[in-house]
Coordinates of C-alpha atoms in Angstrom, one line a residue:
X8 CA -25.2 24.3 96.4
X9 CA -25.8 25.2 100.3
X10 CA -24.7 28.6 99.5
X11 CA -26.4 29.2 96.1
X12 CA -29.9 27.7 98.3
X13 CA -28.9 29.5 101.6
X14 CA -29.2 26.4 103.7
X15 CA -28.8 27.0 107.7
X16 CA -30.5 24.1 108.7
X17 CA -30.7 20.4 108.1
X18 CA -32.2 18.1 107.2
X19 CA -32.6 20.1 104.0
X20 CA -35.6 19.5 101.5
X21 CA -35.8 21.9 98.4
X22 CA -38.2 21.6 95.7
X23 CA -37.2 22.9 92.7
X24 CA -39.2 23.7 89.1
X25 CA -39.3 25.7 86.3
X26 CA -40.3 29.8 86.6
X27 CA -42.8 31.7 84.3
X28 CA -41.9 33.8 81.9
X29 CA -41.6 36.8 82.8
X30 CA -43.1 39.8 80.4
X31 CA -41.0 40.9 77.9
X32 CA -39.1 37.5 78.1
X33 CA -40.0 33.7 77.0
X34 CA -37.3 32.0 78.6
X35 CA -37.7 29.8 81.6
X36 CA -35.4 28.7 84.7
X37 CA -35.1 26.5 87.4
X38 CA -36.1 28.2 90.9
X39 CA -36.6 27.3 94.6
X40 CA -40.0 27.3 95.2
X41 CA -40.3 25.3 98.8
X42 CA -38.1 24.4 101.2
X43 CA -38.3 21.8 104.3
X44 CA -35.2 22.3 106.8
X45 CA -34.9 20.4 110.2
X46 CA -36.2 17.0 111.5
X47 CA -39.9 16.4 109.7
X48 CA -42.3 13.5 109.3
X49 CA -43.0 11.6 107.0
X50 CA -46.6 12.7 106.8
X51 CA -45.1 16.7 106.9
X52 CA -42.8 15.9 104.3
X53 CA -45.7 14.1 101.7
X54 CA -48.2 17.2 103.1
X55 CA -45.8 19.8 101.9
X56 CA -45.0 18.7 98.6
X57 CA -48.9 17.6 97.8
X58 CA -49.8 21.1 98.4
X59 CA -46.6 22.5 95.9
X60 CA -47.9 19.7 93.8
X61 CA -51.7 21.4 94.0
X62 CA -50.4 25.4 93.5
X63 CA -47.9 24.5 90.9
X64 CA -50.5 22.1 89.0
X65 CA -51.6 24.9 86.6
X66 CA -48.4 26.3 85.5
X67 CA -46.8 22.8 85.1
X68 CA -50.2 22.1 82.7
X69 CA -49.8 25.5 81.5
X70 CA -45.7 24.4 80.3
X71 CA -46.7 21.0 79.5
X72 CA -49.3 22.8 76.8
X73 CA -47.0 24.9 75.3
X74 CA -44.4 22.3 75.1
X75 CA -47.5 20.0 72.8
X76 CA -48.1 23.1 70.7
X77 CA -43.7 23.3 70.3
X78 CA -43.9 19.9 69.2
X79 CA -47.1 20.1 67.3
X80 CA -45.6 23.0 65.3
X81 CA -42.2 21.2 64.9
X82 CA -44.4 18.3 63.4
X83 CA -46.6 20.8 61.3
X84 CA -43.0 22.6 59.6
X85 CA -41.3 18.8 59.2
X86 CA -44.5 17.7 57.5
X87 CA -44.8 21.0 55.4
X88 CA -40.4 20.4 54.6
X89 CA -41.3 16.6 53.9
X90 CA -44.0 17.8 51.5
X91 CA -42.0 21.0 49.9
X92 CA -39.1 18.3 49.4
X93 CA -41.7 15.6 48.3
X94 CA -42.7 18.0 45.6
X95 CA -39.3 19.4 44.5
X96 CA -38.5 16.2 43.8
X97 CA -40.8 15.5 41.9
X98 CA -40.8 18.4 40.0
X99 CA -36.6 17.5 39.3
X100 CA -38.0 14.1 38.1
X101 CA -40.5 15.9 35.6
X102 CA -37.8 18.0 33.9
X103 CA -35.4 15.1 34.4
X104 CA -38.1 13.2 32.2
X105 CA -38.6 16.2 30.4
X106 CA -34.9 17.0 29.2
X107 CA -34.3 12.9 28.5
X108 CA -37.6 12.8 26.2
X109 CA -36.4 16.2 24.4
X110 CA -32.7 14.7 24.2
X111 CA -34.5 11.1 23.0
X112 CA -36.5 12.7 20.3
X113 CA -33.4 15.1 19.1
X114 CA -31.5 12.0 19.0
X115 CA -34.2 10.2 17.0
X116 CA -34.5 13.0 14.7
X117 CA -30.7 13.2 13.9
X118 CA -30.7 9.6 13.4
X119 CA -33.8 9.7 10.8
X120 CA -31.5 12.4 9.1
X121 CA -28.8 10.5 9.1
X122 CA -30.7 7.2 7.6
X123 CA -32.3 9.7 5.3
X124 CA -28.7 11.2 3.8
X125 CA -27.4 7.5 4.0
X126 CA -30.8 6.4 1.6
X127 CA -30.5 9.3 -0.8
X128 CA -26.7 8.8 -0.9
X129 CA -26.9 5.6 -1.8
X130 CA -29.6 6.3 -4.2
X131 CA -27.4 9.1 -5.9
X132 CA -24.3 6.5 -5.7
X133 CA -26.5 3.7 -7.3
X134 CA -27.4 6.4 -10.2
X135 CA -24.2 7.4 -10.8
X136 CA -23.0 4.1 -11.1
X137 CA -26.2 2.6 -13.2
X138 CA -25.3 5.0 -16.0
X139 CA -21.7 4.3 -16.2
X140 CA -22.5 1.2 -16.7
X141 CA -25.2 2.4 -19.0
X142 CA -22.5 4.8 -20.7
X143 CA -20.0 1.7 -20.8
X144 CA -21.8 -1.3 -22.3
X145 CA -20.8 -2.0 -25.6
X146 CA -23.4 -1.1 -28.3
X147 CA -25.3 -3.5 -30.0
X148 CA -23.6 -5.3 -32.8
X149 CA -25.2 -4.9 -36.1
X150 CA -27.4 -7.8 -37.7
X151 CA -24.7 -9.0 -40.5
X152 CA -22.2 -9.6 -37.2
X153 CA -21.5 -13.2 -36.6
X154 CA -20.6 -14.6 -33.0
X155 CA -23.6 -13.3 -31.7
X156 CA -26.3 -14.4 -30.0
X157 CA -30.3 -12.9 -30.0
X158 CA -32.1 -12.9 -26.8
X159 CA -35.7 -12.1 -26.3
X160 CA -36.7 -10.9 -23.2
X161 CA -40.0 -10.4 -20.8
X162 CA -39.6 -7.8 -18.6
X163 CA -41.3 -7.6 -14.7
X164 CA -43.9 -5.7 -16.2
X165 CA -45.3 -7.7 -19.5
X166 CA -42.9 -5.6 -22.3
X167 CA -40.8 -8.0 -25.1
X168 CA -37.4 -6.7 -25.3
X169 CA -35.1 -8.5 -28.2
X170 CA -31.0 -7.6 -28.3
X171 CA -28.5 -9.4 -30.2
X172 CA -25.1 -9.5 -27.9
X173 CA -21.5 -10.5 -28.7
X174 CA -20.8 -14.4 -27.8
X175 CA -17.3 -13.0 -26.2
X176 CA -19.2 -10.5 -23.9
X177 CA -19.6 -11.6 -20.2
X178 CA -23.2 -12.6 -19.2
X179 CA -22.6 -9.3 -16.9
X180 CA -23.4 -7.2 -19.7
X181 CA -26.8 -9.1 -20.1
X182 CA -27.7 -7.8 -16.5
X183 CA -26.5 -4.2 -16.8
X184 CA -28.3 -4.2 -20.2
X185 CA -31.9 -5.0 -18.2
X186 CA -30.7 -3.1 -15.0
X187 CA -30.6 0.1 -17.7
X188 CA -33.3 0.0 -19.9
X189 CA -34.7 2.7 -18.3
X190 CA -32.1 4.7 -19.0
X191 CA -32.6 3.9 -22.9
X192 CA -35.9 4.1 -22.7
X193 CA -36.2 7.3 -20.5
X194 CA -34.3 9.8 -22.6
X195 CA -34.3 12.5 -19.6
X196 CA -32.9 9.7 -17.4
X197 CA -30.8 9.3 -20.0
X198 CA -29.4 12.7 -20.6
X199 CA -30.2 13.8 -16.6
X200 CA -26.9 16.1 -15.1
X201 CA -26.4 12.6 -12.3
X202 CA -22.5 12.3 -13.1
X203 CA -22.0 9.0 -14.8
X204 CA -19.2 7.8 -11.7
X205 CA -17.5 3.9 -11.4
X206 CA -17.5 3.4 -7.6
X207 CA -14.9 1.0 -7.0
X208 CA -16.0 -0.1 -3.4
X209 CA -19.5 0.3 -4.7
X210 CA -21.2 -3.5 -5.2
X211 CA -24.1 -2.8 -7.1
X212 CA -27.2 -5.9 -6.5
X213 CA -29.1 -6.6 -9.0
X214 CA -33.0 -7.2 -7.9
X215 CA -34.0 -9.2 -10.2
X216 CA -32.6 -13.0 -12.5
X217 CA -32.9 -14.0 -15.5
X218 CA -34.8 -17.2 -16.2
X219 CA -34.6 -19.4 -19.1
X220 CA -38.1 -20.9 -18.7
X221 CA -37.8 -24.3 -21.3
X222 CA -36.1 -26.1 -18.9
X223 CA -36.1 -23.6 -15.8
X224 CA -32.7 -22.4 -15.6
X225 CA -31.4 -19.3 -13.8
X226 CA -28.8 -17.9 -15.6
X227 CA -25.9 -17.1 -12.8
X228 CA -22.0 -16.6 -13.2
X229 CA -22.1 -13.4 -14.6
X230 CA -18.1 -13.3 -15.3
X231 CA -18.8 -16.3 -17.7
X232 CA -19.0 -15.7 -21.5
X233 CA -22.3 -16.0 -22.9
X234 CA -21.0 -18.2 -25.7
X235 CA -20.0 -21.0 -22.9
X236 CA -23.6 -20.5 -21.2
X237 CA -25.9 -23.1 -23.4
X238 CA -28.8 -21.8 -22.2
X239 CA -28.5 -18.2 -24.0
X240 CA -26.1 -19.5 -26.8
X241 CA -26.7 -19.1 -29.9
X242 CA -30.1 -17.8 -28.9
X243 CA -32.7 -18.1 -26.1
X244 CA -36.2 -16.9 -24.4
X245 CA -35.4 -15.2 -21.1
X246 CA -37.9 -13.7 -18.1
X247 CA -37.2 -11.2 -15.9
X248 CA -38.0 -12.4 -12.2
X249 CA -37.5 -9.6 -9.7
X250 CA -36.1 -11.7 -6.4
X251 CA -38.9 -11.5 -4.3
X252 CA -40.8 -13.5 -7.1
X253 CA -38.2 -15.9 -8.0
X254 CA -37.8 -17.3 -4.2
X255 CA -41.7 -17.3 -4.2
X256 CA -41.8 -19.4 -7.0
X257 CA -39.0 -21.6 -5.4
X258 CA -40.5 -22.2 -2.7

């Protein structure tokens, strides 16, 4: 350091601060700019570095500027990232929003479909089945045939039906015979290119009972003959209830 400073006397006093640029060149260094060699006061010592103090005042406020207007920039471009990242992110959180509503709706949409097929499905399967059974039920016995039994019935919608029925035929057949009047009385139903298909795992529901009104009796147990049923044998009044009505009534 004595050599680099050039020291040839002591005590040795340098005061050292940061250059000016120089043109051509921003970059700053640490130079000698006083020195104090040999015995000195107290007073001599404080004098001399007062006055560096004074002359160097102006370029120390001139460094100390440019050093705020460093850090005021510094702050400016972190505030201007902070905000650029701000609004990327929220721009990723629009099209994240974006992409999830599109896949929500597309999933909605297929699912609709999907419950749509399932409904007409099970609207052709019901069909199929209704006029197998329609195809299936034994025709109506002729008037002069004994062991049967007549039964008048009022439909869901005001209309007197009367059948006669065998006595050895399950009540079952009762129900289909409602379930497919349409089909008798609808002769494009009737004759209608739906394929007449049994569908073994296919349990079709019946939406409506039979009632025989004198006293109230529903008429369940459909696997039972309608010979052992007293309420429909020999003959009998019955009403249609669709369920909804029946458990209305009930209740």
């Amino acid at each position: 350091v004595a050599t680099t400073l050039q020291t040839v006397r002591y005590p040795f006093i340098g005061l050292i601060a940061l250059s000016q640029p120089t043109a051509g060149s921003s970059a700053t260094k640490m130079v000698l700019i006083d020195r104090i060699e040999g015995p000195s006061t107290a007073e001599q010592i404080i004098q001399r570095l007062s006055q560096q103090v004074t002359r160097q005042s102006t370029a120390l406020e001139h460094l100390r500027a440019e050093r705020r207007e460093r850090e005021l920039a510094r702050e400016i471009r972190q505030q201007q990232d902070d905000a650029y990242e701000q609004s990327l992110r929220a721009d990723r959180e629009k099209a994240r929003q974006k992409t999830e509503a599109r896949e929500a709706a597309e999933r909605q949409k297929l699912e609709q479909e999907r419950i749509e097929a399932e409904r007409v499905s099970a609207l052709e399967r019901k069909e199929r089945h209704l006029k197998f059974l329609f195809e299936n039920l034994p025709e109506e016995p002729a008037a002069g045939e004994s062991g049967c039994a007549r039964l008048s019935f009022k439909l869901w919608n005001g209309e007197r039906v009367i059948r006669r029925f065998r006595g050895t035929e399950p009540i079952e057949h009762i129900y289909v015979f409602v379930e497919t009047i349409e089909f008798r009385e609808s002769g494009s139903k009737a004759s209608s290119q739906t394929k007449a298909e049994e569908h073994v795992s296919y349990t079709h529901e019946y939406d409506f009972v039979l009632i025989s009104p004198f006293p109230r009796t529903k008429i369940t147990g459909r696997t039972k003959l309608i010979k052992d049923e007293p309420a429909l044998w020999p003959s009998a009044s019955l009403v249609v209830e669709l369920v909804g009505e029946d458990e209305a009534e009930e209740n």
